[in-house]
Short mmCIF file of C-alpha atoms in Angstrom, two decimals:
data_model
loop_
_atom_site.label_atom_id
_atom_site.label_comp_id
_atom_site.label_asym_id
_atom_site.label_seq_id
_atom_site.Cartn_x
_atom_site.Cartn_y
_atom_site.Cartn_z
CA MET Q 1 72.82 88.08 114.11
CA THR Q 2 75.13 90.02 116.39
CA LEU Q 3 78.57 91.51 115.75
CA ILE Q 4 80.98 90.76 118.61
CA THR Q 5 84.65 91.73 118.74
CA GLY Q 6 86.92 89.09 120.24
CA ALA Q 7 89.92 89.51 122.52
CA THR Q 8 92.27 89.65 119.54
CA GLY Q 9 90.31 92.46 117.89
CA GLN Q 10 88.62 90.16 115.37
CA ALA Q 11 84.97 90.65 114.54
CA CYS Q 12 82.57 87.69 114.56
CA PHE Q 13 78.97 87.47 113.48
CA LEU Q 14 77.18 85.27 115.98
CA LYS Q 15 73.72 83.74 115.75
CA PRO Q 16 71.88 83.59 119.09
CA GLN Q 17 70.87 80.14 120.32
CA ILE Q 18 67.33 80.05 121.67
CA SER Q 19 66.01 77.30 123.88
CA LEU Q 20 62.88 76.95 126.06
CA ARG Q 21 63.64 77.04 129.74
CA SER Q 22 61.32 77.92 132.60
CA GLY Q 23 62.47 79.47 135.85
CA SER Q 24 65.93 80.39 134.65
CA ASN Q 25 68.24 82.40 136.85
CA SER Q 26 69.01 85.86 135.40
CA LYS Q 27 72.36 86.01 137.21
CA GLU Q 28 73.94 83.22 135.16
CA LEU Q 29 76.65 84.37 132.78
CA GLY Q 30 76.61 83.95 129.03
CA PHE Q 31 72.91 84.38 128.37
CA VAL Q 32 70.08 86.83 128.62
CA THR Q 33 66.75 85.64 130.02
CA SER Q 34 63.43 87.12 129.09
CA GLN Q 35 61.13 87.16 132.10
CA LEU Q 36 58.02 87.29 129.91
CA SER Q 37 58.45 84.24 127.71
CA GLY Q 38 60.92 82.09 129.61
CA LEU Q 39 63.25 81.87 126.62
CA LYS Q 40 66.99 81.49 127.14
CA ILE Q 41 69.09 83.39 124.59
CA SER Q 42 72.74 82.44 124.81
CA PHE Q 43 75.73 83.62 122.82
CA PRO Q 44 78.91 81.63 122.20
CA SER Q 45 82.03 82.90 123.93
CA PHE Q 46 84.70 84.98 122.23
CA ASP Q 47 87.00 81.96 121.95
CA GLN Q 48 84.70 80.40 119.34
CA CYS Q 49 85.36 83.21 116.84
CA ALA Q 50 87.13 81.87 113.79
CA PRO Q 51 90.27 83.68 112.64
CA PRO Q 52 89.98 85.53 109.34
CA THR Q 53 90.55 83.35 106.29
CA THR Q 54 92.16 86.01 104.14
CA ASN Q 55 95.54 87.44 104.95
CA LEU Q 56 95.50 91.08 103.88
CA SER Q 57 98.94 92.63 103.77
CA THR Q 58 99.17 96.27 102.82
CA THR Q 59 102.31 97.60 101.27
CA ILE Q 60 102.93 101.31 101.46
CA GLN Q 61 104.45 102.74 98.33
CA PRO Q 62 106.48 105.96 98.51
CA LEU Q 63 104.68 108.97 97.13
CA ALA Q 64 106.15 110.98 94.28
CA ARG Q 65 105.41 114.36 95.84
CA ARG Q 66 105.93 117.61 94.00
CA ILE Q 67 108.59 118.85 96.42
CA CYS Q 68 112.25 119.34 95.65
CA PRO Q 69 114.31 117.37 98.21
CA PHE Q 70 117.29 119.73 97.94
CA THR Q 71 115.66 123.16 98.18
CA GLY Q 72 112.33 122.26 99.81
CA LYS Q 73 110.40 124.12 97.13
CA LYS Q 74 106.75 123.09 96.82
CA SER Q 75 103.62 124.24 95.02
CA ASN Q 76 102.20 127.71 95.58
CA THR Q 77 98.53 128.72 95.65
CA LYS Q 78 97.53 131.65 93.50
CA ASN Q 79 94.28 133.32 92.49
CA LEU Q 80 93.04 133.56 88.94
CA VAL Q 81 91.18 136.87 88.88
CA SER Q 82 88.52 137.38 86.21
CA HIS Q 83 87.28 140.67 84.75
CA SER Q 84 84.44 140.68 87.32
CA ASN Q 85 87.03 140.22 90.11
CA HIS Q 86 85.92 136.61 90.69
CA LYS Q 87 88.81 134.70 92.28
CA THR Q 88 89.53 131.04 91.54
CA LYS Q 89 92.28 129.07 93.29
CA LYS Q 90 95.06 127.61 91.16
CA LEU Q 91 98.27 125.76 92.02
CA GLN Q 92 101.65 126.80 90.66
CA PHE Q 93 103.82 123.69 90.64
CA VAL Q 94 107.59 123.53 91.01
CA ASN Q 95 109.62 122.93 87.87
CA LEU Q 96 110.84 119.44 88.79
CA GLN Q 97 113.09 117.54 86.40
CA TYR Q 98 114.53 114.01 86.41
CA LYS Q 99 118.30 114.31 85.95
CA ARG Q 100 121.22 111.90 85.96
CA ILE Q 101 124.08 113.67 87.73
CA TRP Q 102 127.64 112.42 88.10
CA TRP Q 103 128.49 111.93 91.79
CA GLU Q 104 132.23 112.25 92.23
CA GLY Q 105 132.22 110.81 95.77
CA GLY Q 106 130.50 107.60 94.69
CA LYS Q 107 132.12 107.40 91.23
CA ARG Q 108 128.75 106.83 89.59
CA TYR Q 109 125.67 108.55 88.19
CA VAL Q 110 122.77 109.35 90.53
CA LYS Q 111 119.26 109.77 89.14
CA LEU Q 112 117.47 112.58 90.98
CA ARG Q 113 114.18 114.47 90.72
CA LEU Q 114 115.03 118.05 91.53
CA SER Q 115 113.99 121.60 90.73
CA THR Q 116 115.81 123.70 88.16
CA LYS Q 117 116.88 126.04 90.97
CA ALA Q 118 118.54 123.09 92.76
CA LEU Q 119 120.22 122.09 89.49
CA LYS Q 120 121.79 125.55 89.20
CA THR Q 121 122.89 125.38 92.85
CA ILE Q 122 124.49 121.95 92.27
CA GLU Q 123 126.40 123.30 89.26
CA LYS Q 124 127.70 126.17 91.38
CA ASN Q 125 128.51 124.44 94.71
CA GLY Q 126 128.80 120.73 93.81
CA LEU Q 127 126.55 117.77 94.50
CA ASP Q 128 128.24 116.68 97.76
CA ALA Q 129 127.93 120.13 99.37
CA VAL Q 130 124.27 120.62 98.41
CA ALA Q 131 123.29 117.08 99.49
CA LYS Q 132 125.09 117.49 102.83
CA LYS Q 133 123.34 120.82 103.48
CA ALA Q 134 119.93 119.27 102.64
CA GLY Q 135 120.65 116.17 104.74
CA ILE Q 136 120.32 113.72 101.85
CA ASP Q 137 122.30 110.47 101.75
CA LEU Q 138 123.20 109.84 98.10
CA SER Q 139 124.41 106.29 98.71
CA LYS Q 140 120.79 105.09 99.04
CA LYS Q 141 119.66 106.43 95.66
#
């Protein structure tokens, strides 16, 4: 068995066809000739590869990352230091909260996942100003 990749990038497992033939020409295309035994080993062309029977479609789901979209805050790496001064890495995550906030421009509630720092900034400056500064389009959410 031999693995051959076709012109379309598909992989085919091909079984060589062996036939007895004496005095074969080694310059012919599509086969390999053994000078010792006089066997002709030929392989089918790439056009004979069958297309795959399964249709695999991958869907990419959006990741729920631990990053605030408004402030850009993300997790911090810190060291846990023991009594013997042994250091172990630990992550400090952002305080992200799911909040429903009234959007005056769209006359509706918008459900957002944001940090508590961004929530305080929205209360102070307004949702439209903070979203415009962060480059977020609220009409999609």
